mmCIF file of C-alpha atoms and ligand atoms in Angstrom:
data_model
loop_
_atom_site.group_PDB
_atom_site.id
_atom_site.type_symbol
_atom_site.label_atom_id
_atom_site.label_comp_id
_atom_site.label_asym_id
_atom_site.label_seq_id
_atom_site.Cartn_x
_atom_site.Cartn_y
_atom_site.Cartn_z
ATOM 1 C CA UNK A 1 20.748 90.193 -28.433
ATOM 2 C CA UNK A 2 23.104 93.064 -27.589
ATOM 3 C CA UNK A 3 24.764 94.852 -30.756
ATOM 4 C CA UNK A 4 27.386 96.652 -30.559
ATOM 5 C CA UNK A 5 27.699 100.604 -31.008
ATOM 6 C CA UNK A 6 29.879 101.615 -33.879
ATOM 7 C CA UNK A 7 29.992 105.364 -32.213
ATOM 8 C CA UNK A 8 31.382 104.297 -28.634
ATOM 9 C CA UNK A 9 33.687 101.196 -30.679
ATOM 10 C CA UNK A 10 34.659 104.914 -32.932
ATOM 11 C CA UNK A 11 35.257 106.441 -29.095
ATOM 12 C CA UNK A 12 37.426 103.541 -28.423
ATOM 13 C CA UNK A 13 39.711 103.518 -31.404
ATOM 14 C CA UNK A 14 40.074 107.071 -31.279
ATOM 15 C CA UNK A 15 40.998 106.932 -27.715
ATOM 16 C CA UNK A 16 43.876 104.677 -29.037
ATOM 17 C CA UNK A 17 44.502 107.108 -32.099
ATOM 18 C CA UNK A 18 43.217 104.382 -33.887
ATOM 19 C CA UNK A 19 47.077 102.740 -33.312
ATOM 20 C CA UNK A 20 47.003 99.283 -34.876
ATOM 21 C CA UNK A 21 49.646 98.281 -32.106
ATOM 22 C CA UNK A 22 47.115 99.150 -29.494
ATOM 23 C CA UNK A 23 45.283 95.906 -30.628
ATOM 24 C CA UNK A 24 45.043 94.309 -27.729
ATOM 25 C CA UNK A 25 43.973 97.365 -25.762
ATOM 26 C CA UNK A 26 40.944 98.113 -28.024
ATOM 27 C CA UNK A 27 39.825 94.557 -27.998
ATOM 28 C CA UNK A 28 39.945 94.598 -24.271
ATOM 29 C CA UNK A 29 38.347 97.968 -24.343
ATOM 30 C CA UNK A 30 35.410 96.625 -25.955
ATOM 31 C CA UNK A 31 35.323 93.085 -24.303
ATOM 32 C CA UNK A 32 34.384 95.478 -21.234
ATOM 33 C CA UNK A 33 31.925 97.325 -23.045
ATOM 34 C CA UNK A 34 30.331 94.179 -24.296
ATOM 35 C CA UNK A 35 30.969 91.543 -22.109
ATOM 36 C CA UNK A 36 32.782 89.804 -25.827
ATOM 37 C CA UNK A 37 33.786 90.595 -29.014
ATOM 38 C CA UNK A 38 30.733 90.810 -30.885
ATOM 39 C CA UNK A 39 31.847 89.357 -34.716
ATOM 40 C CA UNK A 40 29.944 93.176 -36.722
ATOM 41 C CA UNK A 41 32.739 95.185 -34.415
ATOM 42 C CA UNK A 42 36.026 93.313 -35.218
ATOM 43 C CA UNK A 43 34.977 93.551 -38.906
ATOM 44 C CA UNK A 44 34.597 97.367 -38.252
ATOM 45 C CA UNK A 45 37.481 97.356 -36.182
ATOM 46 C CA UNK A 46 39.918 95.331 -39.283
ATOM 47 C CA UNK A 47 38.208 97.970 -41.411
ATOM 48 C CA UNK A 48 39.345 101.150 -39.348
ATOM 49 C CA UNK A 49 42.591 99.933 -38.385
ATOM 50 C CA UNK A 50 43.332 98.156 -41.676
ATOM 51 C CA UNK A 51 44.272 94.982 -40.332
ATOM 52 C CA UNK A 52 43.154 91.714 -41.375
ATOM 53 C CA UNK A 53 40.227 90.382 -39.942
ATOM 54 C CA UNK A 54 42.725 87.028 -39.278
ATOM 55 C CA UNK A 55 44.822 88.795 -36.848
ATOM 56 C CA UNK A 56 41.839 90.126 -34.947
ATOM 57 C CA UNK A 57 40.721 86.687 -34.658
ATOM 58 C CA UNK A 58 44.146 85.414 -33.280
ATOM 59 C CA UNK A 59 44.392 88.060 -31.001
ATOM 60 C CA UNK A 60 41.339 87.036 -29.547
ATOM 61 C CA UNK A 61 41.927 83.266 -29.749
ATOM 62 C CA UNK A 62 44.908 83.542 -27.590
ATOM 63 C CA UNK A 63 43.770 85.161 -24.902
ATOM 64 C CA UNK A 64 41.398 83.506 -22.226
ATOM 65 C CA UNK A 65 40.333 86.787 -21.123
ATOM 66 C CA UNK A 66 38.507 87.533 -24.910
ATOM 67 C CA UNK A 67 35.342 85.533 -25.235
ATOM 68 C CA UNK A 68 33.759 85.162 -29.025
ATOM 69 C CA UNK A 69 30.816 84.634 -27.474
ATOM 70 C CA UNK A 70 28.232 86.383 -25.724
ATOM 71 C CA UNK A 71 28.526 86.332 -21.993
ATOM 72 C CA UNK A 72 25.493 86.347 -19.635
ATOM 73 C CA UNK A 73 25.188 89.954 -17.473
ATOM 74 C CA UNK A 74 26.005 87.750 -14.295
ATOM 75 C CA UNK A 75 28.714 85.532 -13.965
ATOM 76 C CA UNK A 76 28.511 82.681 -11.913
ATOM 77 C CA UNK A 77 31.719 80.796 -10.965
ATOM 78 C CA UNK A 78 31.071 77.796 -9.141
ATOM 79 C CA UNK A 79 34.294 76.143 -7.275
ATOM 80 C CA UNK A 80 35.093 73.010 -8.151
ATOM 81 C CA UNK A 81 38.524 72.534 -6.444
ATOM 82 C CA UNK A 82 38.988 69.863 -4.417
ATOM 83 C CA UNK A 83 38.532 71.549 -0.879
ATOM 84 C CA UNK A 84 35.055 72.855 -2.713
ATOM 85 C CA UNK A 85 34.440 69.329 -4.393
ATOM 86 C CA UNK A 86 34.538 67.494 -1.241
ATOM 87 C CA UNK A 87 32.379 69.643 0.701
ATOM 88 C CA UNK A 88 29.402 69.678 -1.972
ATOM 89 C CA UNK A 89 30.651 72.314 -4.694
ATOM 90 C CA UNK A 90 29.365 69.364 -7.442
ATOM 91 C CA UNK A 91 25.814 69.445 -5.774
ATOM 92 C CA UNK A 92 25.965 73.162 -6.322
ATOM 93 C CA UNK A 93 27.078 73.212 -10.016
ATOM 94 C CA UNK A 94 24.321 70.997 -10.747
ATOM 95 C CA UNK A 95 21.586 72.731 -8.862
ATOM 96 C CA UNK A 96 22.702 76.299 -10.856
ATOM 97 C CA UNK A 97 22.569 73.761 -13.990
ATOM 98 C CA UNK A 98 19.173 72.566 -13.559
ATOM 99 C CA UNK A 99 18.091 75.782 -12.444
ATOM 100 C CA UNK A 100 19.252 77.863 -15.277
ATOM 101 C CA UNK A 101 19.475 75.203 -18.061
ATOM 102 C CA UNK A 102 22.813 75.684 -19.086
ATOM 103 C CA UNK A 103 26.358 74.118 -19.069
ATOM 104 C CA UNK A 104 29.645 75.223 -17.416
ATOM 105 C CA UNK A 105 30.884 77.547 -19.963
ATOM 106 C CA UNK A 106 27.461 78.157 -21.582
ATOM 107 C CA UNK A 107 25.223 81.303 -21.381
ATOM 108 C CA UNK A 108 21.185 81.340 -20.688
ATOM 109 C CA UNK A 109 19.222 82.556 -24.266
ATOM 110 C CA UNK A 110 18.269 85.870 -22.542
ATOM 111 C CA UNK A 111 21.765 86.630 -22.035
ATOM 112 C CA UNK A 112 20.954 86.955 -18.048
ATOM 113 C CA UNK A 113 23.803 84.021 -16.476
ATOM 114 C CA UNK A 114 26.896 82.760 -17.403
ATOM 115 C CA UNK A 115 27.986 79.726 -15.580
ATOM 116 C CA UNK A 116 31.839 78.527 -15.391
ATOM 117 C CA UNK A 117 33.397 76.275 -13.029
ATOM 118 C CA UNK A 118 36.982 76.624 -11.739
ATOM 119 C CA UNK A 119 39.484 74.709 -9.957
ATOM 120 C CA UNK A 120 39.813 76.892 -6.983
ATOM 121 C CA UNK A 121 38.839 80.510 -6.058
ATOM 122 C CA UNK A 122 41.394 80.960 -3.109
ATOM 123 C CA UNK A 123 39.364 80.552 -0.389
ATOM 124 C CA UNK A 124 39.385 76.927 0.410
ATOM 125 C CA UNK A 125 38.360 77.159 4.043
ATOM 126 C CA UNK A 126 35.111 78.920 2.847
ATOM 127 C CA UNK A 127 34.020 75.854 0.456
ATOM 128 C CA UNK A 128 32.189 74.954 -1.639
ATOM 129 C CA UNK A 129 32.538 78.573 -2.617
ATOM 130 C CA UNK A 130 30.213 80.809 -5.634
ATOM 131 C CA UNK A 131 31.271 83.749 -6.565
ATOM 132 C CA UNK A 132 29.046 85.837 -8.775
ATOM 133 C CA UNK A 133 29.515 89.361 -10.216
ATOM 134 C CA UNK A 134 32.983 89.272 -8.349
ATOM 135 C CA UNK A 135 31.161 88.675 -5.010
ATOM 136 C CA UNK A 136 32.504 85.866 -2.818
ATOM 137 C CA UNK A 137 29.738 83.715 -1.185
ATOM 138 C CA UNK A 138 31.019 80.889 1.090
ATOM 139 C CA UNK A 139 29.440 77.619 2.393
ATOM 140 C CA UNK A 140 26.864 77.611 -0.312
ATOM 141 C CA UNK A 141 23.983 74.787 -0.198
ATOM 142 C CA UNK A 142 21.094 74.640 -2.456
ATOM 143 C CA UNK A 143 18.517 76.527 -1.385
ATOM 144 C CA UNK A 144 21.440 79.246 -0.577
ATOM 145 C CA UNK A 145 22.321 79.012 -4.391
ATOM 146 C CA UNK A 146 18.861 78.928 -5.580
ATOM 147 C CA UNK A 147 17.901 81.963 -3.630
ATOM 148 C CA UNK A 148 21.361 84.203 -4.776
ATOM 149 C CA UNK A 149 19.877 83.303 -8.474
ATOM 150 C CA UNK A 150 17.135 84.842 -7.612
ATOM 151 C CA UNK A 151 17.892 87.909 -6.136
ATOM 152 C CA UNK A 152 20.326 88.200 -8.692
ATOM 153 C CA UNK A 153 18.240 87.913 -11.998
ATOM 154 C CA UNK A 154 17.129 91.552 -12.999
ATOM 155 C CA UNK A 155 20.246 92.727 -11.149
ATOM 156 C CA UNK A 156 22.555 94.689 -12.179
ATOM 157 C CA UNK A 157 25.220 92.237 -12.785
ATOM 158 C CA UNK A 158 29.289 93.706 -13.490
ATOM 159 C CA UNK A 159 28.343 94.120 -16.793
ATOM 160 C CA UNK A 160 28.849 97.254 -18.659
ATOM 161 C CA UNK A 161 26.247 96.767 -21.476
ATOM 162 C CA UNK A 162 23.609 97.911 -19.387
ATOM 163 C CA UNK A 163 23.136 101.427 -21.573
ATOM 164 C CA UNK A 164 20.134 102.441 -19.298
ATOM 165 C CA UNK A 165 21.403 101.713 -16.088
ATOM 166 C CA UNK A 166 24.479 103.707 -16.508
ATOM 167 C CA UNK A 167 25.230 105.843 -13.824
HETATM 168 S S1 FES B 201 39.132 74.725 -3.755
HETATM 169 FE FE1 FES B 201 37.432 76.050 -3.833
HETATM 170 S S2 FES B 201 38.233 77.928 -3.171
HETATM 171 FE FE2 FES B 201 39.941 76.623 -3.190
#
């Protein structure tokens, strides 16, 4: 499980002079760090600010972009959109499913894949369409998705939590 690092969430609330209007800065700050707001650094980060914990929270509940959970260090958005959906895009949600034992929205235990599905990635004429780590791969089948999970496990993802990789 990835913990958070009070000395780089310090970095980042210095950064902002510790401002408590810079809220929503921080927390995005650290969602990039992290991949999501780990629950030890917004109690350190009510503490240092002096803000309730409660407004963290709401903060963070309004905005899709924050996740309160933690996110795999690839993300896997398979296309469900109907240009996608009627060329296959449901065959190739499943077949990441199956493969990596998880649910749209959920995140495999060792933290390696996150899976979403979304209602179109703006490039219809390309469908069913993946993208993964930000990387656009078009007329996906199967085997094609089975073999981009694996090449893509042990990768280095777009995550930044990857302290030893860090270049
Ligand atoms: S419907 Fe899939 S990219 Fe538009």
């Amino acid at each position: 499980m990835l913990r958070s690092d009070p000395i780089k969430v310090k970095e980042i609330l210095k950064h902002y002079k510790y401002e408590q209007s810079s809220l929503i800065h921080i927390l995005q700050d650290i969602q990039v760090e992290y991949r999501y707001l780990p629950k030890e650094t917004m109690l350190f980060v009510a503490r240092e600010l002096k803000i309730p914990l409660s407004r963290i929270y709401s903060v963070a509940n309004f905005y899709n972009a924050f996740s309160l959970k933690p996110k795999g260090k690839h993300l896997i958005s398979v296309c469900l959109g109907t240009a996608c959906h009627v060329r296959g895009g449901k065959r190739i949600a499943e077949e990441v499913e199956r493969t990596l034992n998880v649910k749209s929205g959920e995140t495999t235990p060792d933290l390696e894949f996150t899976l979403e599905t979304v209602n179109c990635l703006g490039a219809c004429a390309l469908g069913p369409v993946v993208v993964v780590d930000g990387h656009y791969y078009g007329q996906m089948t199967s085997l094609k998705m089975k073999k981009l999970l694996s090449s893509s496990k042990g990768g280095r993802g777009n995550g930044k939590n990857e302290k030893d990789n860090k270049s």
